[in-house]
Amino acid sequence: MTNDGIAGKTALVTGGSRGIGREISLLLGKAGAKVAVNYVNDEQAALAVQTQITNAGGEAIAVQGDVSETKQVDSMLGETEAALGSVDILVCNAGIGERGLADLTPYEAWQRIMKVNVDGVYLPVMAVKDGMKARGDGRIVCIASIAGLRPRPSNVTYATSKAAVIAFVRNVSGVLAPEVRINTIAPGLIETDMIQNMDPARRAAMIDGTPLERIGQPEEIAEMTMFLLSDRASYTTGQTLVASGGRVTVP
Ligand code: NAP
C-alpha cells in the first residue's frame, strides 16, 4: 500500500501518545512523515512513541500541550515547526470521553468535554490553516465518533461535542479549499484506554449490537486516517468516514 504525498511532510498528531493517536503517529512515521507526538499528561507514553519511530529510522518529537488552550496550541506548533519544519499534516485526535449512562452531565463536566473535544479541534486547525494555505498543500483529519451521528440516551455531552466536530469540518472545508483538505472519521467502539473501565455488561451489549461482532482496533482507524491524508483521497474534503463495524446502521 502506498502513502502518497506523506513522506517528507511534517505531521502534528494531537493526543498522539496513546490509543488511536499512537497508531496514527506510528503509521505516519512508517510512511516517512516527520511526526510531532502531542500529549498533555503522560510524557512517558509520548516518548515511547517517539522512540519507536526514531528506532525505525524515522524522525519524531514528543510535544506537550493542552489542545483546548490557545497559548499551549501556539507553543506546541512553534516547537514542532522549530524542530521538524512547517506542519502540512494535522490530525486532531485528542479527546475525552464521558462517564455515566443515562444521567445528563453536570455543567462543569459539559464545559470541560466541549472545551477539549471542540475547542481542541478548532484551535489547532486555526493555528495551522494560514501556513497550509500559503504553502498550498494541507491535509487535516479530525477524529469524531458515531456518537455524533446517531442518537442514544447516553453520552449526551460527548455526542454533542462530536456532532460539533463533524459540522465544523463540513463547514470549514469550503473555507480551507482548495489548498487544504479536511475530513472526519467517526469510529465506533475502539479498544483503547478510553473504554478500559466500561461495564462488562454494557461492553457485551455493544458487541452484540455491532454487525461485525467485535470492538475495533486503533490500527483500523489509523489506516483510514492514512487514506484520508494521502493523495489517494485527493478529491475528498469535508466528509465523514464511518468505521464502526456496522454499528452505526443498527437502530
Ligand atoms: P485515549 O486512549 O484515552 O487517548 C487520548 C489521547 O488524547 C492521549 O494521548 C491523551 O494524552 C490525549 N489528550 C487528552 N486530552 C488532551 C488534551 N486536552 N490536550 C492534548 N492531548 C490530550 O483515547 P482514544 O480512545 O485513543 O481516543 C482518541 C480519539 O478518538 C478521541 O477524540 C475520542 O473521542 C475518539 N473516539 C474514541 C473511541 C473509542 O472507543 N476509543 C470511539 C470513537 C471516537 P495523555 O496521555 O497525556 O493524557
Short mmCIF file of C-alpha atoms and ligand atoms in Angstrom, two decimals:
data_model
loop_
_atom_site.label_atom_id
_atom_site.label_comp_id
_atom_site.label_asym_id
_atom_site.label_seq_id
_atom_site.Cartn_x
_atom_site.Cartn_y
_atom_site.Cartn_z
CA MET A 1 0.00 0.00 0.00
CA THR A 2 1.36 3.44 -0.84
CA ASN A 3 1.02 6.53 1.28
CA ASP A 4 1.45 9.08 -1.49
CA GLY A 5 2.07 12.67 -0.54
CA ILE A 6 3.00 11.87 3.06
CA ALA A 7 6.75 11.10 3.00
CA GLY A 8 8.90 14.06 4.00
CA LYS A 9 5.98 16.13 5.33
CA THR A 10 5.70 17.29 8.95
CA ALA A 11 2.70 15.95 10.85
CA LEU A 12 1.28 17.03 14.19
CA VAL A 13 -0.90 14.41 15.89
CA THR A 14 -2.82 15.70 18.89
CA GLY A 15 -3.17 13.05 21.56
CA GLY A 16 -0.61 11.10 19.55
CA SER A 17 0.80 9.32 22.57
CA ARG A 18 -1.86 6.69 23.31
CA GLY A 19 -4.74 4.76 21.74
CA ILE A 20 -5.84 5.76 18.25
CA GLY A 21 -3.41 8.71 18.10
CA ARG A 22 -0.49 6.43 18.91
CA GLU A 23 -1.25 4.15 15.96
CA ILE A 24 -1.70 7.15 13.66
CA SER A 25 1.68 8.56 14.77
CA LEU A 26 3.38 5.21 14.14
CA LEU A 27 1.86 4.80 10.66
CA LEU A 28 2.79 8.36 9.74
CA GLY A 29 6.36 7.68 10.90
CA LYS A 30 6.43 4.48 8.88
CA ALA A 31 5.23 6.39 5.81
CA GLY A 32 8.17 8.80 6.12
CA ALA A 33 6.49 11.79 7.76
CA LYS A 34 8.28 13.75 10.50
CA VAL A 35 5.93 13.33 13.45
CA ALA A 36 5.18 15.57 16.42
CA VAL A 37 3.54 13.35 19.02
CA ASN A 38 1.39 15.57 21.24
CA TYR A 39 0.34 14.65 24.78
CA VAL A 40 -0.97 16.55 27.76
CA ASN A 41 -0.03 14.49 30.85
CA ASP A 42 1.68 11.21 30.02
CA GLU A 43 5.15 12.18 28.82
CA GLN A 44 6.47 8.61 29.04
CA ALA A 45 3.84 7.34 26.60
CA ALA A 46 4.69 10.12 24.13
CA LEU A 47 8.42 9.47 24.44
CA ALA A 48 7.83 5.76 23.83
CA VAL A 49 6.06 6.56 20.54
CA GLN A 50 8.84 8.99 19.60
CA THR A 51 11.46 6.31 20.31
CA GLN A 52 9.59 3.68 18.33
CA ILE A 53 9.54 5.97 15.29
CA THR A 54 13.19 7.03 15.56
CA ASN A 55 14.38 3.47 16.22
CA ALA A 56 12.77 2.52 12.90
CA GLY A 57 14.78 5.26 11.16
CA GLY A 58 12.11 7.96 11.24
CA GLU A 59 12.03 11.45 12.72
CA ALA A 60 9.78 12.39 15.66
CA ILE A 61 9.46 14.57 18.73
CA ALA A 62 7.15 14.46 21.74
CA VAL A 63 5.41 17.78 22.31
CA GLN A 64 3.42 18.67 25.41
CA GLY A 65 0.35 20.92 25.27
CA ASP A 66 -3.35 21.08 26.06
CA VAL A 67 -5.28 21.29 22.78
CA SER A 68 -8.00 23.35 24.44
CA GLU A 69 -5.68 26.22 25.46
CA THR A 70 -4.75 28.78 22.79
CA LYS A 71 -1.29 29.58 24.12
CA GLN A 72 -0.39 25.92 24.53
CA VAL A 73 -1.55 25.15 20.99
CA ASP A 74 0.57 28.02 19.67
CA SER A 75 3.61 26.87 21.60
CA MET A 76 3.23 23.22 20.55
CA LEU A 77 3.02 24.35 16.92
CA GLY A 78 6.07 26.61 17.38
CA GLU A 79 8.03 23.79 18.98
CA THR A 80 7.06 21.40 16.17
CA GLU A 81 7.96 23.80 13.38
CA ALA A 82 11.30 24.70 15.00
CA ALA A 83 12.26 21.02 15.26
CA LEU A 84 10.63 19.43 12.20
CA GLY A 85 9.59 22.22 9.79
CA SER A 86 6.22 23.61 8.71
CA VAL A 87 3.20 21.50 9.57
CA ASP A 88 1.34 20.33 6.46
CA ILE A 89 -0.45 17.38 8.10
CA LEU A 90 -2.61 17.80 11.18
CA VAL A 91 -4.54 15.06 12.94
CA CYS A 92 -6.96 16.38 15.56
CA ASN A 93 -7.33 13.20 17.57
CA ALA A 94 -7.11 14.27 21.23
CA GLY A 95 -10.42 13.88 23.01
CA ILE A 96 -12.00 12.87 26.28
CA GLY A 97 -14.98 10.65 26.97
CA GLU A 98 -17.89 10.93 29.31
CA ARG A 99 -18.54 8.57 32.17
CA GLY A 100 -22.04 7.61 33.18
CA LEU A 101 -25.05 6.41 31.27
CA ALA A 102 -28.47 7.97 31.36
CA ASP A 103 -27.69 10.96 33.59
CA LEU A 104 -27.10 14.31 32.00
CA THR A 105 -23.60 15.61 32.54
CA PRO A 106 -23.18 18.32 35.18
CA TYR A 107 -22.37 21.73 33.68
CA GLU A 108 -18.74 21.72 34.79
CA ALA A 109 -18.08 18.39 33.05
CA TRP A 110 -20.06 19.60 30.00
CA GLN A 111 -17.76 22.62 29.75
CA ARG A 112 -14.59 20.51 30.06
CA ILE A 113 -15.71 17.97 27.43
CA MET A 114 -16.79 20.68 25.00
CA LYS A 115 -13.56 22.59 25.57
CA VAL A 116 -11.27 19.62 24.91
CA ASN A 117 -13.30 17.97 22.14
CA VAL A 118 -14.50 21.08 20.27
CA ASP A 119 -12.08 23.94 21.10
CA GLY A 120 -9.40 21.23 20.94
CA VAL A 121 -10.17 20.78 17.24
CA TYR A 122 -10.90 24.42 16.41
CA LEU A 123 -7.70 25.84 17.92
CA PRO A 124 -5.16 23.55 16.16
CA VAL A 125 -6.99 23.95 12.82
CA MET A 126 -6.96 27.74 13.19
CA ALA A 127 -3.29 27.66 14.16
CA VAL A 128 -2.15 25.76 11.04
CA LYS A 129 -4.59 26.93 8.37
CA ASP A 130 -2.84 30.10 7.11
CA GLY A 131 0.53 28.37 6.74
CA MET A 132 -1.06 25.39 4.99
CA LYS A 133 -2.98 27.64 2.60
CA ALA A 134 0.11 29.73 1.83
CA ARG A 135 2.18 26.61 1.07
CA GLY A 136 -0.68 25.20 -1.00
CA ASP A 137 -0.95 21.64 0.33
CA GLY A 138 -2.51 20.92 3.71
CA ARG A 139 -4.17 17.73 4.92
CA ILE A 140 -6.24 17.51 8.09
CA VAL A 141 -8.17 14.64 9.66
CA CYS A 142 -10.30 15.06 12.79
CA ILE A 143 -11.43 12.10 14.88
CA ALA A 144 -15.10 12.39 15.82
CA SER A 145 -17.35 9.44 16.78
CA ILE A 146 -20.51 7.70 15.64
CA ALA A 147 -21.93 9.22 18.84
CA GLY A 148 -22.13 12.44 16.82
CA LEU A 149 -24.17 10.78 14.08
CA ARG A 150 -26.98 8.89 15.76
CA PRO A 151 -28.93 9.40 18.98
CA ARG A 152 -28.64 7.24 22.12
CA PRO A 153 -29.92 8.07 25.61
CA SER A 154 -26.36 8.21 26.94
CA ASN A 155 -23.19 10.26 26.49
CA VAL A 156 -25.26 13.36 25.67
CA THR A 157 -22.37 15.79 26.09
CA TYR A 158 -19.81 13.62 24.30
CA ALA A 159 -22.24 13.07 21.40
CA THR A 160 -22.91 16.81 21.17
CA SER A 161 -19.18 17.58 21.10
CA LYS A 162 -18.57 15.03 18.31
CA ALA A 163 -21.54 16.29 16.27
CA ALA A 164 -19.94 19.73 16.55
CA VAL A 165 -16.66 18.37 15.16
CA ILE A 166 -18.48 16.80 12.20
CA ALA A 167 -20.35 20.06 11.49
CA PHE A 168 -17.19 22.15 11.92
CA VAL A 169 -15.27 20.05 9.41
CA ARG A 170 -18.13 20.01 6.92
CA ASN A 171 -18.49 23.80 7.08
CA VAL A 172 -14.84 24.85 7.32
CA SER A 173 -13.84 22.62 4.38
CA GLY A 174 -15.12 25.22 1.92
CA VAL A 175 -13.12 27.95 3.63
CA LEU A 176 -9.91 25.91 3.59
CA ALA A 177 -10.29 24.69 -0.01
CA PRO A 178 -8.72 24.38 -2.47
CA GLU A 179 -5.31 24.28 -0.76
CA VAL A 180 -6.31 22.28 2.30
CA ARG A 181 -8.38 19.10 2.55
CA ILE A 182 -10.08 18.39 5.88
CA ASN A 183 -12.10 15.27 6.71
CA THR A 184 -13.52 13.48 9.72
CA ILE A 185 -13.51 9.87 10.85
CA ALA A 186 -16.35 8.65 13.02
CA PRO A 187 -15.25 5.47 14.83
CA GLY A 188 -17.49 3.15 16.77
CA LEU A 189 -16.16 1.44 19.89
CA ILE A 190 -12.36 1.09 19.70
CA GLU A 191 -10.11 -0.85 22.09
CA THR A 192 -8.17 1.88 23.92
CA ASP A 193 -7.72 3.22 27.46
CA MET A 194 -10.85 5.32 26.90
CA ILE A 195 -13.11 2.27 27.18
CA GLN A 196 -10.95 0.46 29.74
CA ASN A 197 -13.39 0.87 32.63
CA MET A 198 -16.54 0.13 30.68
CA ASP A 199 -19.07 -2.01 32.49
CA PRO A 200 -18.70 -5.60 31.12
CA ALA A 201 -22.45 -5.95 30.52
CA ARG A 202 -22.50 -2.75 28.51
CA ARG A 203 -19.45 -3.85 26.56
CA ALA A 204 -21.09 -7.19 25.72
CA ALA A 205 -24.29 -5.41 24.67
CA MET A 206 -22.32 -3.11 22.38
CA ILE A 207 -20.55 -6.02 20.71
CA ASP A 208 -23.92 -7.72 20.35
CA GLY A 209 -25.25 -4.60 18.60
CA THR A 210 -22.33 -4.49 16.16
CA PRO A 211 -22.80 -6.39 12.87
CA LEU A 212 -19.08 -7.28 12.69
CA GLU A 213 -19.44 -8.68 16.25
CA ARG A 214 -16.33 -7.14 17.76
CA ILE A 215 -14.72 -3.99 19.07
CA GLY A 216 -12.48 -2.15 16.61
CA GLN A 217 -8.71 -1.83 16.93
CA PRO A 218 -6.91 1.54 16.91
CA GLU A 219 -4.84 0.38 13.91
CA GLU A 220 -8.05 0.18 11.86
CA ILE A 221 -8.76 3.86 12.49
CA ALA A 222 -5.14 4.73 11.78
CA GLU A 223 -5.32 3.01 8.37
CA MET A 224 -8.40 5.04 7.45
CA THR A 225 -6.66 8.21 8.62
CA MET A 226 -3.69 7.44 6.36
CA PHE A 227 -6.04 7.02 3.42
CA LEU A 228 -7.68 10.40 4.00
CA LEU A 229 -4.32 12.12 4.50
CA SER A 230 -2.80 10.59 1.37
CA ASP A 231 -3.15 11.54 -2.30
CA ARG A 232 -5.43 8.51 -2.64
CA ALA A 233 -8.16 10.73 -1.15
CA SER A 234 -7.18 13.75 -3.26
CA TYR A 235 -10.75 14.55 -4.35
CA THR A 236 -12.26 14.25 -0.86
CA THR A 237 -12.87 17.10 1.58
CA GLY A 238 -15.49 17.97 4.18
CA GLN A 239 -16.55 14.32 4.53
CA THR A 240 -17.07 11.93 7.40
CA LEU A 241 -15.95 8.31 7.01
CA VAL A 242 -17.50 5.86 9.46
CA ALA A 243 -15.62 2.87 10.91
CA SER A 244 -17.95 1.22 13.40
CA GLY A 245 -18.20 -2.44 12.41
CA GLY A 246 -21.62 -1.52 11.04
CA ARG A 247 -22.90 -0.37 14.43
CA VAL A 248 -23.96 2.99 13.04
CA THR A 249 -26.51 1.19 10.86
CA VAL A 250 -28.22 -0.55 13.79
CA PRO A 251 -31.24 1.36 15.13
P1 NAP B 1 -7.21 7.59 24.75
O1 NAP B 1 -6.67 6.23 24.57
O2 NAP B 1 -7.88 7.97 26.03
O3 NAP B 1 -6.02 8.64 24.42
C1 NAP B 1 -6.31 10.00 24.46
C2 NAP B 1 -5.14 10.79 23.94
O4 NAP B 1 -5.52 12.18 23.92
C3 NAP B 1 -3.92 10.68 24.85
O5 NAP B 1 -2.77 10.78 24.03
C4 NAP B 1 -4.04 11.92 25.74
O6 NAP B 1 -2.81 12.39 26.24
C5 NAP B 1 -4.61 12.91 24.74
N1 NAP B 1 -5.31 14.04 25.33
C6 NAP B 1 -6.41 14.02 26.14
N2 NAP B 1 -6.77 15.27 26.47
C7 NAP B 1 -5.88 16.10 25.86
C8 NAP B 1 -5.71 17.50 25.83
N3 NAP B 1 -6.53 18.32 26.48
N4 NAP B 1 -4.69 18.01 25.11
C9 NAP B 1 -3.84 17.19 24.43
N5 NAP B 1 -3.93 15.86 24.43
C10 NAP B 1 -4.94 15.32 25.15
O7 NAP B 1 -8.28 7.94 23.63
P2 NAP B 1 -8.69 7.18 22.28
O8 NAP B 1 -9.70 6.16 22.61
O9 NAP B 1 -7.47 6.82 21.52
O10 NAP B 1 -9.47 8.34 21.53
C11 NAP B 1 -8.86 9.17 20.56
C12 NAP B 1 -9.97 9.95 19.84
O11 NAP B 1 -10.90 9.03 19.26
C13 NAP B 1 -10.79 10.83 20.79
O12 NAP B 1 -11.12 12.03 20.13
C14 NAP B 1 -12.05 10.00 21.04
O13 NAP B 1 -13.14 10.79 21.39
C15 NAP B 1 -12.20 9.33 19.69
N6 NAP B 1 -13.01 8.10 19.73
C16 NAP B 1 -12.63 7.06 20.54
C17 NAP B 1 -13.43 5.91 20.55
C18 NAP B 1 -13.11 4.71 21.42
O14 NAP B 1 -13.99 3.84 21.57
N7 NAP B 1 -11.91 4.60 21.97
C19 NAP B 1 -14.58 5.84 19.74
C20 NAP B 1 -14.91 6.91 18.94
C21 NAP B 1 -14.11 8.04 18.94
P3 NAP B 1 -2.30 11.99 27.75
O15 NAP B 1 -1.91 10.54 27.64
O16 NAP B 1 -1.13 12.88 28.00
O17 NAP B 1 -3.46 12.20 28.65
#
